[in-house]
Amino acid sequence: MLKSLRIGIMGILFVAAATSLSAQTGPRSYVTFGLGGQFDLAGLGGTILKDGLDSSRPVRDSQGNVTGGTQQAIYAENTLTGLNRSTNGFVGAKTNGAMIGINFNVGYEKEGLFGFNSLFYRVNVNYTTKASGGYTESTVAGYKWLQQEWSYTAYTIPAYIGVKLYNAANDTAVYVGAGVNYYKGQWGVAGTVDGDTLRNLFPGLAGPGGSFLSDAPTPGIFKENIKFGSSGFGLNWIVGAQTKVAAKGHVFFELETILSGGMGTGGTQSVGGASAIAPIAAYPVIVGGQTYRVGYKLEL
């Protein structure tokens, strides 16, 4: 492994030396500002769209006998959409898909690392939050019995060492880099899944013991708001391009990949949530992913 690492370092230095002739005379320093988008925050798209989350309680018939299967703590959107179509709208569904995030970025970049103009280092500070998606509603005969809203926020501080290759005019470059990051983030889900009212309003038709949504949770989940957080260190890499648009300004486009995550614990806030899941639950917290970013570099 050490031999491979030495070979890799020598390769980077060789590329930097070979390309330093095509770089601008003298290394540059920048302050960077970026705005980006990230898809499927926290990797929860599968849970939101197609998997849902099983409850720890069994499905029962109208007499309270166990019929097999488990109740649902979180309903998947494809289940609700299917019921909406098969019941001709008796079961309503409002779906918004997986969470999509917006990423704000500021950083400092310095060329000329180890005396090679084409080697650079960069330190970023990223903040990501949900911009759209992650919200589900359902009605039965107009009664809103389900509301699920997902949230996500994360901070990452990635550091990079990379290689930048300039064109002959020294005004456009492509670059790659890799490094490590510190991360801190959390996701949560809040809302209500009211299986009790379905059972009382539509006995034998909807809710526990009914023809539809017999796996709705009972006791119902009301005003739940559980959150899972994690922090630590991870890996990251970046691929991008920049071009000069002003005497001291460069526009850049890049794809940043953050690999970070850990196990988070959270406490349920409702009796129904504690019954369906647990008073204290654990779930993976994935921070990062791939961010598609556009930004501006200002030379110092």
PDB file of C-alpha atoms in Angstrom:
ATOM      1  CA  MET A   1       0.000   0.000   0.000  1.00  0.00           C
ATOM      2  CA  LEU A   2       2.858   2.412   0.857  1.00  0.00           C
ATOM      3  CA  LYS A   3       4.482   1.628  -2.475  1.00  0.00           C
ATOM      4  CA  SER A   4       1.250   2.451  -4.296  1.00  0.00           C
ATOM      5  CA  LEU A   5       0.944   5.692  -2.337  1.00  0.00           C
ATOM      6  CA  ARG A   6       4.507   6.700  -3.250  1.00  0.00           C
ATOM      7  CA  ILE A   7       3.837   5.935  -6.908  1.00  0.00           C
ATOM      8  CA  GLY A   8       0.643   8.003  -6.794  1.00  0.00           C
ATOM      9  CA  ILE A   9       2.413  10.999  -5.228  1.00  0.00           C
ATOM     10  CA  MET A  10       5.249  10.775  -7.760  1.00  0.00           C
ATOM     11  CA  GLY A  11       2.682  10.643 -10.560  1.00  0.00           C
ATOM     12  CA  ILE A  12       0.961  13.808  -9.350  1.00  0.00           C
ATOM     13  CA  LEU A  13       4.286  15.623  -9.054  1.00  0.00           C
ATOM     14  CA  PHE A  14       5.298  14.474 -12.543  1.00  0.00           C
ATOM     15  CA  VAL A  15       2.052  15.738 -14.062  1.00  0.00           C
ATOM     16  CA  ALA A  16       2.420  19.008 -12.204  1.00  0.00           C
ATOM     17  CA  ALA A  17       5.992  19.459 -13.420  1.00  0.00           C
ATOM     18  CA  ALA A  18       5.091  18.579 -16.992  1.00  0.00           C
ATOM     19  CA  THR A  19       2.211  21.030 -17.096  1.00  0.00           C
ATOM     20  CA  SER A  20       3.674  23.914 -15.108  1.00  0.00           C
ATOM     21  CA  LEU A  21       5.143  25.314 -18.332  1.00  0.00           C
ATOM     22  CA  SER A  22       1.623  25.818 -19.694  1.00  0.00           C
ATOM     23  CA  ALA A  23       0.355  27.493 -16.536  1.00  0.00           C
ATOM     24  CA  GLN A  24       0.339  31.246 -16.002  1.00  0.00           C
ATOM     25  CA  THR A  25       3.519  32.828 -14.720  1.00  0.00           C
ATOM     26  CA  GLY A  26       3.307  32.739 -10.973  1.00  0.00           C
ATOM     27  CA  PRO A  27       0.669  30.989  -8.875  1.00  0.00           C
ATOM     28  CA  ARG A  28      -2.705  32.567  -8.187  1.00  0.00           C
ATOM     29  CA  SER A  29      -4.839  32.763  -5.078  1.00  0.00           C
ATOM     30  CA  TYR A  30      -8.634  32.956  -5.113  1.00  0.00           C
ATOM     31  CA  VAL A  31     -11.665  33.419  -2.978  1.00  0.00           C
ATOM     32  CA  THR A  32     -14.422  31.214  -4.414  1.00  0.00           C
ATOM     33  CA  PHE A  33     -18.203  31.545  -4.275  1.00  0.00           C
ATOM     34  CA  GLY A  34     -20.501  28.830  -5.573  1.00  0.00           C
ATOM     35  CA  LEU A  35     -24.122  27.777  -5.860  1.00  0.00           C
ATOM     36  CA  GLY A  36     -25.074  24.186  -6.553  1.00  0.00           C
ATOM     37  CA  GLY A  37     -27.727  21.533  -6.579  1.00  0.00           C
ATOM     38  CA  GLN A  38     -27.780  18.094  -4.992  1.00  0.00           C
ATOM     39  CA  PHE A  39     -30.227  15.274  -5.685  1.00  0.00           C
ATOM     40  CA  ASP A  40     -31.670  12.660  -3.303  1.00  0.00           C
ATOM     41  CA  LEU A  41     -30.590  14.249  -0.042  1.00  0.00           C
ATOM     42  CA  ALA A  42     -29.524  11.790   2.668  1.00  0.00           C
ATOM     43  CA  GLY A  43     -30.115   8.918   0.229  1.00  0.00           C
ATOM     44  CA  LEU A  44     -33.756   8.805   1.348  1.00  0.00           C
ATOM     45  CA  GLY A  45     -35.301   8.751  -2.124  1.00  0.00           C
ATOM     46  CA  GLY A  46     -35.932   5.009  -1.952  1.00  0.00           C
ATOM     47  CA  THR A  47     -37.701   5.309   1.404  1.00  0.00           C
ATOM     48  CA  ILE A  48     -39.841   8.239   0.257  1.00  0.00           C
ATOM     49  CA  LEU A  49     -40.740   6.902  -3.188  1.00  0.00           C
ATOM     50  CA  LYS A  50     -41.042   3.123  -2.964  1.00  0.00           C
ATOM     51  CA  ASP A  51     -40.053   1.509   0.338  1.00  0.00           C
ATOM     52  CA  GLY A  52     -41.659   3.405   3.195  1.00  0.00           C
ATOM     53  CA  LEU A  53     -40.926   2.143   6.692  1.00  0.00           C
ATOM     54  CA  ASP A  54     -42.559  -0.812   8.426  1.00  0.00           C
ATOM     55  CA  SER A  55     -43.956  -0.382  11.916  1.00  0.00           C
ATOM     56  CA  SER A  56     -43.059  -2.776  14.701  1.00  0.00           C
ATOM     57  CA  ARG A  57     -46.769  -3.570  15.182  1.00  0.00           C
ATOM     58  CA  PRO A  58     -48.707  -6.271  13.272  1.00  0.00           C
ATOM     59  CA  VAL A  59     -51.726  -5.728  11.027  1.00  0.00           C
ATOM     60  CA  ARG A  60     -55.010  -6.725  12.724  1.00  0.00           C
ATOM     61  CA  ASP A  61     -58.563  -7.267  11.479  1.00  0.00           C
ATOM     62  CA  SER A  62     -61.693  -5.507  12.795  1.00  0.00           C
ATOM     63  CA  GLN A  63     -61.844  -7.941  15.745  1.00  0.00           C
ATOM     64  CA  GLY A  64     -58.238  -7.274  16.691  1.00  0.00           C
ATOM     65  CA  ASN A  65     -56.851 -10.569  15.400  1.00  0.00           C
ATOM     66  CA  VAL A  66     -53.407 -10.605  13.808  1.00  0.00           C
ATOM     67  CA  THR A  67     -53.747 -11.151  10.060  1.00  0.00           C
ATOM     68  CA  GLY A  68     -50.084 -11.121   9.034  1.00  0.00           C
ATOM     69  CA  GLY A  69     -47.783  -8.392   7.837  1.00  0.00           C
ATOM     70  CA  THR A  70     -46.874  -5.200   9.649  1.00  0.00           C
ATOM     71  CA  GLN A  71     -48.422  -1.772   9.912  1.00  0.00           C
ATOM     72  CA  GLN A  72     -46.750   1.157   8.180  1.00  0.00           C
ATOM     73  CA  ALA A  73     -44.947   3.884  10.100  1.00  0.00           C
ATOM     74  CA  ILE A  74     -44.126   5.748   6.869  1.00  0.00           C
ATOM     75  CA  TYR A  75     -46.059   5.289   3.641  1.00  0.00           C
ATOM     76  CA  ALA A  76     -44.224   5.174   0.312  1.00  0.00           C
ATOM     77  CA  GLU A  77     -45.498   7.530  -2.359  1.00  0.00           C
ATOM     78  CA  ASN A  78     -45.946   4.776  -4.944  1.00  0.00           C
ATOM     79  CA  THR A  79     -48.340   2.971  -2.562  1.00  0.00           C
ATOM     80  CA  LEU A  80     -50.501   6.067  -2.155  1.00  0.00           C
ATOM     81  CA  THR A  81     -50.407   6.855  -5.876  1.00  0.00           C
ATOM     82  CA  GLY A  82     -51.509   3.304  -6.676  1.00  0.00           C
ATOM     83  CA  LEU A  83     -54.393   3.530  -4.196  1.00  0.00           C
ATOM     84  CA  ASN A  84     -55.420   6.888  -5.631  1.00  0.00           C
ATOM     85  CA  ARG A  85     -55.788   5.368  -9.076  1.00  0.00           C
ATOM     86  CA  SER A  86     -57.330   2.062  -8.026  1.00  0.00           C
ATOM     87  CA  THR A  87     -59.978   3.756  -5.835  1.00  0.00           C
ATOM     88  CA  ASN A  88     -60.797   6.416  -8.427  1.00  0.00           C
ATOM     89  CA  GLY A  89     -59.730   9.192  -6.060  1.00  0.00           C
ATOM     90  CA  PHE A  90     -61.397   7.899  -2.883  1.00  0.00           C
ATOM     91  CA  VAL A  91     -57.849   7.725  -1.507  1.00  0.00           C
ATOM     92  CA  GLY A  92     -56.181  10.995  -2.478  1.00  0.00           C
ATOM     93  CA  ALA A  93     -52.434  11.453  -2.876  1.00  0.00           C
ATOM     94  CA  LYS A  94     -50.192  14.495  -3.143  1.00  0.00           C
ATOM     95  CA  THR A  95     -46.588  13.490  -3.809  1.00  0.00           C
ATOM     96  CA  ASN A  96     -43.402  15.478  -4.360  1.00  0.00           C
ATOM     97  CA  GLY A  97     -40.672  12.861  -4.698  1.00  0.00           C
ATOM     98  CA  ALA A  98     -37.241  12.723  -3.123  1.00  0.00           C
ATOM     99  CA  MET A  99     -35.602  15.717  -1.489  1.00  0.00           C
ATOM    100  CA  ILE A 100     -33.571  18.020  -3.755  1.00  0.00           C
ATOM    101  CA  GLY A 101     -31.087  20.348  -2.107  1.00  0.00           C
ATOM    102  CA  ILE A 102     -29.474  23.711  -2.727  1.00  0.00           C
ATOM    103  CA  ASN A 103     -25.808  24.114  -1.837  1.00  0.00           C
ATOM    104  CA  PHE A 104     -24.038  27.343  -0.862  1.00  0.00           C
ATOM    105  CA  ASN A 105     -20.253  27.364  -1.065  1.00  0.00           C
ATOM    106  CA  VAL A 106     -17.392  29.667  -0.133  1.00  0.00           C
ATOM    107  CA  GLY A 107     -13.729  28.738  -0.234  1.00  0.00           C
ATOM    108  CA  TYR A 108     -10.082  29.695  -0.539  1.00  0.00           C
ATOM    109  CA  GLU A 109      -7.814  28.292  -3.247  1.00  0.00           C
ATOM    110  CA  LYS A 110      -4.049  28.642  -3.678  1.00  0.00           C
ATOM    111  CA  GLU A 111      -1.923  27.514  -6.619  1.00  0.00           C
ATOM    112  CA  GLY A 112       1.795  26.790  -6.492  1.00  0.00           C
ATOM    113  CA  LEU A 113       1.754  23.999  -3.920  1.00  0.00           C
ATOM    114  CA  PHE A 114       5.213  22.448  -3.365  1.00  0.00           C
ATOM    115  CA  GLY A 115       6.623  24.936  -5.884  1.00  0.00           C
ATOM    116  CA  PHE A 116       4.591  23.625  -8.844  1.00  0.00           C
ATOM    117  CA  ASN A 117       2.229  26.156 -10.419  1.00  0.00           C
ATOM    118  CA  SER A 118      -0.141  23.398 -11.503  1.00  0.00           C
ATOM    119  CA  LEU A 119      -0.571  21.970  -8.009  1.00  0.00           C
ATOM    120  CA  PHE A 120      -3.172  23.664  -5.822  1.00  0.00           C
ATOM    121  CA  TYR A 121      -4.948  23.296  -2.539  1.00  0.00           C
ATOM    122  CA  ARG A 122      -8.440  24.454  -1.618  1.00  0.00           C
ATOM    123  CA  VAL A 123     -10.565  24.594   1.523  1.00  0.00           C
ATOM    124  CA  ASN A 124     -14.352  24.950   1.151  1.00  0.00           C
ATOM    125  CA  VAL A 125     -17.233  25.542   3.511  1.00  0.00           C
ATOM    126  CA  ASN A 126     -20.509  24.089   2.198  1.00  0.00           C
ATOM    127  CA  TYR A 127     -24.035  24.466   3.513  1.00  0.00           C
ATOM    128  CA  THR A 128     -26.812  22.312   2.027  1.00  0.00           C
ATOM    129  CA  THR A 129     -30.520  22.405   2.789  1.00  0.00           C
ATOM    130  CA  LYS A 130     -33.701  21.091   1.206  1.00  0.00           C
ATOM    131  CA  ALA A 131     -35.096  23.170  -1.659  1.00  0.00           C
ATOM    132  CA  SER A 132     -37.916  20.924  -2.892  1.00  0.00           C
ATOM    133  CA  GLY A 133     -39.443  17.462  -2.582  1.00  0.00           C
ATOM    134  CA  GLY A 134     -39.849  15.416   0.559  1.00  0.00           C
ATOM    135  CA  TYR A 135     -43.515  16.190   1.220  1.00  0.00           C
ATOM    136  CA  THR A 136     -46.449  13.754   1.025  1.00  0.00           C
ATOM    137  CA  GLU A 137     -50.161  14.099   1.788  1.00  0.00           C
ATOM    138  CA  SER A 138     -53.058  11.671   1.544  1.00  0.00           C
ATOM    139  CA  THR A 139     -56.807  11.967   2.050  1.00  0.00           C
ATOM    140  CA  VAL A 140     -59.668   9.490   2.347  1.00  0.00           C
ATOM    141  CA  ALA A 141     -63.004  10.903   1.169  1.00  0.00           C
ATOM    142  CA  GLY A 142     -61.519  14.367   1.692  1.00  0.00           C
ATOM    143  CA  TYR A 143     -60.212  13.767   5.221  1.00  0.00           C
ATOM    144  CA  LYS A 144     -56.447  14.420   5.416  1.00  0.00           C
ATOM    145  CA  TRP A 145     -55.229  11.466   7.414  1.00  0.00           C
ATOM    146  CA  LEU A 146     -51.557  11.533   6.370  1.00  0.00           C
ATOM    147  CA  GLN A 147     -48.938  14.252   6.186  1.00  0.00           C
ATOM    148  CA  GLN A 148     -45.217  13.451   5.987  1.00  0.00           C
ATOM    149  CA  GLU A 149     -42.585  16.177   5.637  1.00  0.00           C
ATOM    150  CA  TRP A 150     -38.858  15.475   5.403  1.00  0.00           C
ATOM    151  CA  SER A 151     -36.046  17.886   6.282  1.00  0.00           C
ATOM    152  CA  TYR A 152     -32.289  17.996   5.743  1.00  0.00           C
ATOM    153  CA  THR A 153     -29.407  20.328   6.629  1.00  0.00           C
ATOM    154  CA  ALA A 154     -25.667  19.717   6.457  1.00  0.00           C
ATOM    155  CA  TYR A 155     -22.362  21.520   6.783  1.00  0.00           C
ATOM    156  CA  THR A 156     -19.193  20.138   5.223  1.00  0.00           C
ATOM    157  CA  ILE A 157     -15.651  21.509   5.255  1.00  0.00           C
ATOM    158  CA  PRO A 158     -13.687  19.685   2.531  1.00  0.00           C
ATOM    159  CA  ALA A 159      -9.971  20.243   1.918  1.00  0.00           C
ATOM    160  CA  TYR A 160      -8.373  19.371  -1.423  1.00  0.00           C
ATOM    161  CA  ILE A 161      -5.014  18.895  -3.075  1.00  0.00           C
ATOM    162  CA  GLY A 162      -5.257  18.785  -6.845  1.00  0.00           C
ATOM    163  CA  VAL A 163      -3.780  19.332 -10.293  1.00  0.00           C
ATOM    164  CA  LYS A 164      -4.839  22.156 -12.614  1.00  0.00           C
ATOM    165  CA  LEU A 165      -4.057  22.103 -16.344  1.00  0.00           C
ATOM    166  CA  TYR A 166      -4.121  25.451 -18.183  1.00  0.00           C
ATOM    167  CA  ASN A 167      -4.463  26.086 -21.913  1.00  0.00           C
ATOM    168  CA  ALA A 168      -1.779  27.934 -23.888  1.00  0.00           C
ATOM    169  CA  ALA A 169      -3.428  31.302 -23.257  1.00  0.00           C
ATOM    170  CA  ASN A 170      -3.398  30.668 -19.505  1.00  0.00           C
ATOM    171  CA  ASP A 171      -7.025  31.776 -19.171  1.00  0.00           C
ATOM    172  CA  THR A 172      -8.855  28.432 -19.058  1.00  0.00           C
ATOM    173  CA  ALA A 173      -8.106  25.331 -17.020  1.00  0.00           C
ATOM    174  CA  VAL A 174      -9.475  21.963 -16.018  1.00  0.00           C
ATOM    175  CA  TYR A 175      -8.735  20.530 -12.602  1.00  0.00           C
ATOM    176  CA  VAL A 176      -9.132  17.492 -10.392  1.00  0.00           C
ATOM    177  CA  GLY A 177      -8.548  17.138  -6.686  1.00  0.00           C
ATOM    178  CA  ALA A 178      -9.111  14.879  -3.703  1.00  0.00           C
ATOM    179  CA  GLY A 179      -8.997  15.151   0.050  1.00  0.00           C
ATOM    180  CA  VAL A 180     -10.821  14.793   3.350  1.00  0.00           C
ATOM    181  CA  ASN A 181     -13.694  16.626   5.009  1.00  0.00           C
ATOM    182  CA  TYR A 182     -15.357  17.326   8.317  1.00  0.00           C
ATOM    183  CA  TYR A 183     -19.136  17.009   8.215  1.00  0.00           C
ATOM    184  CA  LYS A 184     -22.116  17.656  10.448  1.00  0.00           C
ATOM    185  CA  GLY A 185     -25.659  17.039   9.263  1.00  0.00           C
ATOM    186  CA  GLN A 186     -29.118  15.806  10.089  1.00  0.00           C
ATOM    187  CA  TRP A 187     -32.358  14.728   8.479  1.00  0.00           C
ATOM    188  CA  GLY A 188     -35.804  14.373   9.967  1.00  0.00           C
ATOM    189  CA  VAL A 189     -39.390  13.458   9.232  1.00  0.00           C
ATOM    190  CA  ALA A 190     -42.424  15.129  10.782  1.00  0.00           C
ATOM    191  CA  GLY A 191     -46.164  14.748  10.459  1.00  0.00           C
ATOM    192  CA  THR A 192     -49.243  12.672  11.178  1.00  0.00           C
ATOM    193  CA  VAL A 193     -50.456   9.214  10.089  1.00  0.00           C
ATOM    194  CA  ASP A 194     -53.959   8.924  11.556  1.00  0.00           C
ATOM    195  CA  GLY A 195     -55.034   5.296  11.336  1.00  0.00           C
ATOM    196  CA  ASP A 196     -57.419   5.640  14.300  1.00  0.00           C
ATOM    197  CA  THR A 197     -59.735   8.157  12.629  1.00  0.00           C
ATOM    198  CA  LEU A 198     -59.819   6.119   9.424  1.00  0.00           C
ATOM    199  CA  ARG A 199     -60.992   3.107  11.405  1.00  0.00           C
ATOM    200  CA  ASN A 200     -63.677   5.138  13.216  1.00  0.00           C
ATOM    201  CA  LEU A 201     -64.957   7.108  10.209  1.00  0.00           C
ATOM    202  CA  PHE A 202     -64.879   4.273   7.680  1.00  0.00           C
ATOM    203  CA  PRO A 203     -65.314   0.987   9.609  1.00  0.00           C
ATOM    204  CA  GLY A 204     -64.632  -1.999   7.414  1.00  0.00           C
ATOM    205  CA  LEU A 205     -63.717   0.247   4.483  1.00  0.00           C
ATOM    206  CA  ALA A 206     -60.510   2.114   5.339  1.00  0.00           C
ATOM    207  CA  GLY A 207     -57.943   1.931   8.088  1.00  0.00           C
ATOM    208  CA  PRO A 208     -57.266  -1.020  10.421  1.00  0.00           C
ATOM    209  CA  GLY A 209     -59.712  -3.815   9.612  1.00  0.00           C
ATOM    210  CA  GLY A 210     -60.792  -2.136   6.357  1.00  0.00           C
ATOM    211  CA  SER A 211     -60.476  -2.947   2.664  1.00  0.00           C
ATOM    212  CA  PHE A 212     -58.059  -0.064   2.078  1.00  0.00           C
ATOM    213  CA  LEU A 213     -55.102   1.019   4.199  1.00  0.00           C
ATOM    214  CA  SER A 214     -55.571  -1.829   6.648  1.00  0.00           C
ATOM    215  CA  ASP A 215     -51.891  -1.397   7.556  1.00  0.00           C
ATOM    216  CA  ALA A 216     -52.388   2.182   8.814  1.00  0.00           C
ATOM    217  CA  PRO A 217     -50.819   2.571  12.262  1.00  0.00           C
ATOM    218  CA  THR A 218     -52.848   2.251  15.432  1.00  0.00           C
ATOM    219  CA  PRO A 219     -52.408   3.969  17.758  1.00  0.00           C
ATOM    220  CA  GLY A 220     -52.138   6.779  15.216  1.00  0.00           C
ATOM    221  CA  ILE A 221     -49.009   8.884  14.847  1.00  0.00           C
ATOM    222  CA  PHE A 222     -49.766  12.541  15.638  1.00  0.00           C
ATOM    223  CA  LYS A 223     -47.429  15.528  15.247  1.00  0.00           C
ATOM    224  CA  GLU A 224     -44.321  13.379  15.139  1.00  0.00           C
ATOM    225  CA  ASN A 225     -40.995  15.137  14.547  1.00  0.00           C
ATOM    226  CA  ILE A 226     -38.014  12.809  14.777  1.00  0.00           C
ATOM    227  CA  LYS A 227     -34.507  13.848  13.699  1.00  0.00           C
ATOM    228  CA  PHE A 228     -31.269  11.939  13.198  1.00  0.00           C
ATOM    229  CA  GLY A 229     -27.852  13.621  13.218  1.00  0.00           C
ATOM    230  CA  SER A 230     -24.240  12.630  12.700  1.00  0.00           C
ATOM    231  CA  SER A 231     -20.805  14.254  12.484  1.00  0.00           C
ATOM    232  CA  GLY A 232     -17.290  13.105  11.718  1.00  0.00           C
ATOM    233  CA  PHE A 233     -14.792  12.869   8.878  1.00  0.00           C
ATOM    234  CA  GLY A 234     -15.026  11.558   5.334  1.00  0.00           C
ATOM    235  CA  LEU A 235     -13.478  11.595   1.881  1.00  0.00           C
ATOM    236  CA  ASN A 236     -14.118  13.875  -1.092  1.00  0.00           C
ATOM    237  CA  TRP A 237     -13.028  14.599  -4.640  1.00  0.00           C
ATOM    238  CA  ILE A 238     -13.727  17.237  -7.255  1.00  0.00           C
ATOM    239  CA  VAL A 239     -13.633  17.661 -11.046  1.00  0.00           C
ATOM    240  CA  GLY A 240     -14.092  21.047 -12.674  1.00  0.00           C
ATOM    241  CA  ALA A 241     -13.193  23.698 -15.216  1.00  0.00           C
ATOM    242  CA  GLN A 242     -12.664  27.445 -15.004  1.00  0.00           C
ATOM    243  CA  THR A 243     -12.301  30.254 -17.522  1.00  0.00           C
ATOM    244  CA  LYS A 244     -11.260  33.879 -17.127  1.00  0.00           C
ATOM    245  CA  VAL A 245     -14.054  36.425 -17.694  1.00  0.00           C
ATOM    246  CA  ALA A 246     -12.527  39.543 -16.115  1.00  0.00           C
ATOM    247  CA  ALA A 247      -9.131  40.881 -15.114  1.00  0.00           C
ATOM    248  CA  LYS A 248      -9.425  39.189 -11.721  1.00  0.00           C
ATOM    249  CA  GLY A 249     -12.469  36.996 -12.219  1.00  0.00           C
ATOM    250  CA  HIS A 250     -13.032  33.401 -13.321  1.00  0.00           C
ATOM    251  CA  VAL A 251     -16.269  31.467 -13.796  1.00  0.00           C
ATOM    252  CA  PHE A 252     -16.101  27.796 -12.817  1.00  0.00           C
ATOM    253  CA  PHE A 253     -18.231  24.679 -13.177  1.00  0.00           C
ATOM    254  CA  GLU A 254     -17.555  21.600 -11.089  1.00  0.00           C
ATOM    255  CA  LEU A 255     -18.843  18.321  -9.731  1.00  0.00           C
ATOM    256  CA  GLU A 256     -18.022  17.770  -6.060  1.00  0.00           C
ATOM    257  CA  THR A 257     -18.460  14.377  -4.424  1.00  0.00           C
ATOM    258  CA  ILE A 258     -18.610  14.107  -0.629  1.00  0.00           C
ATOM    259  CA  LEU A 259     -18.499  10.657   0.961  1.00  0.00           C
ATOM    260  CA  SER A 260     -19.531  11.050   4.589  1.00  0.00           C
ATOM    261  CA  GLY A 261     -22.039   9.548   6.954  1.00  0.00           C
ATOM    262  CA  GLY A 262     -22.671   7.728  10.183  1.00  0.00           C
ATOM    263  CA  MET A 263     -25.353   6.241  12.388  1.00  0.00           C
ATOM    264  CA  GLY A 264     -27.664   8.745  14.053  1.00  0.00           C
ATOM    265  CA  THR A 265     -30.117   8.313  16.917  1.00  0.00           C
ATOM    266  CA  GLY A 266     -33.325  10.211  17.513  1.00  0.00           C
ATOM    267  CA  GLY A 267     -36.178  10.240  19.983  1.00  0.00           C
ATOM    268  CA  THR A 268     -39.781   9.936  18.822  1.00  0.00           C
ATOM    269  CA  GLN A 269     -42.071  12.787  19.889  1.00  0.00           C
ATOM    270  CA  SER A 270     -45.453  11.031  19.948  1.00  0.00           C
ATOM    271  CA  VAL A 271     -47.050   7.987  21.548  1.00  0.00           C
ATOM    272  CA  GLY A 272     -47.895   6.585  18.130  1.00  0.00           C
ATOM    273  CA  GLY A 273     -44.350   7.143  16.897  1.00  0.00           C
ATOM    274  CA  ALA A 274     -42.871   5.387  19.908  1.00  0.00           C
ATOM    275  CA  SER A 275     -45.293   2.488  19.415  1.00  0.00           C
ATOM    276  CA  ALA A 276     -44.649   2.194  15.674  1.00  0.00           C
ATOM    277  CA  ILE A 277     -40.865   2.574  15.752  1.00  0.00           C
ATOM    278  CA  ALA A 278     -39.297   2.885  19.229  1.00  0.00           C
ATOM    279  CA  PRO A 279     -38.859   5.577  21.880  1.00  0.00           C
ATOM    280  CA  ILE A 280     -35.245   5.917  20.699  1.00  0.00           C
ATOM    281  CA  ALA A 281     -34.463   4.869  17.125  1.00  0.00           C
ATOM    282  CA  ALA A 282     -31.253   4.632  15.090  1.00  0.00           C
ATOM    283  CA  TYR A 283     -30.939   5.257  11.365  1.00  0.00           C
ATOM    284  CA  PRO A 284     -28.070   5.960   8.916  1.00  0.00           C
ATOM    285  CA  VAL A 285     -27.324   9.627   8.223  1.00  0.00           C
ATOM    286  CA  ILE A 286     -25.755  10.127   4.801  1.00  0.00           C
ATOM    287  CA  VAL A 287     -24.177  13.561   4.470  1.00  0.00           C
ATOM    288  CA  GLY A 288     -22.952  14.775   1.119  1.00  0.00           C
ATOM    289  CA  GLY A 289     -23.373  13.076  -2.210  1.00  0.00           C
ATOM    290  CA  GLN A 290     -22.760  14.762  -5.556  1.00  0.00           C
ATOM    291  CA  THR A 291     -23.154  18.524  -5.947  1.00  0.00           C
ATOM    292  CA  TYR A 292     -23.313  20.180  -9.374  1.00  0.00           C
ATOM    293  CA  ARG A 293     -21.974  23.701  -8.874  1.00  0.00           C
ATOM    294  CA  VAL A 294     -21.413  26.950 -10.773  1.00  0.00           C
ATOM    295  CA  GLY A 295     -19.471  29.775  -9.224  1.00  0.00           C
ATOM    296  CA  TYR A 296     -17.038  32.651  -9.396  1.00  0.00           C
ATOM    297  CA  LYS A 297     -13.363  32.804  -8.425  1.00  0.00           C
ATOM    298  CA  LEU A 298     -11.954  36.195  -7.480  1.00  0.00           C
ATOM    299  CA  GLU A 299      -8.170  36.543  -7.682  1.00  0.00           C
ATOM    300  CA  LEU A 300      -6.513  38.074  -4.651  1.00  0.00           C
TER     301      LEU A 300
END
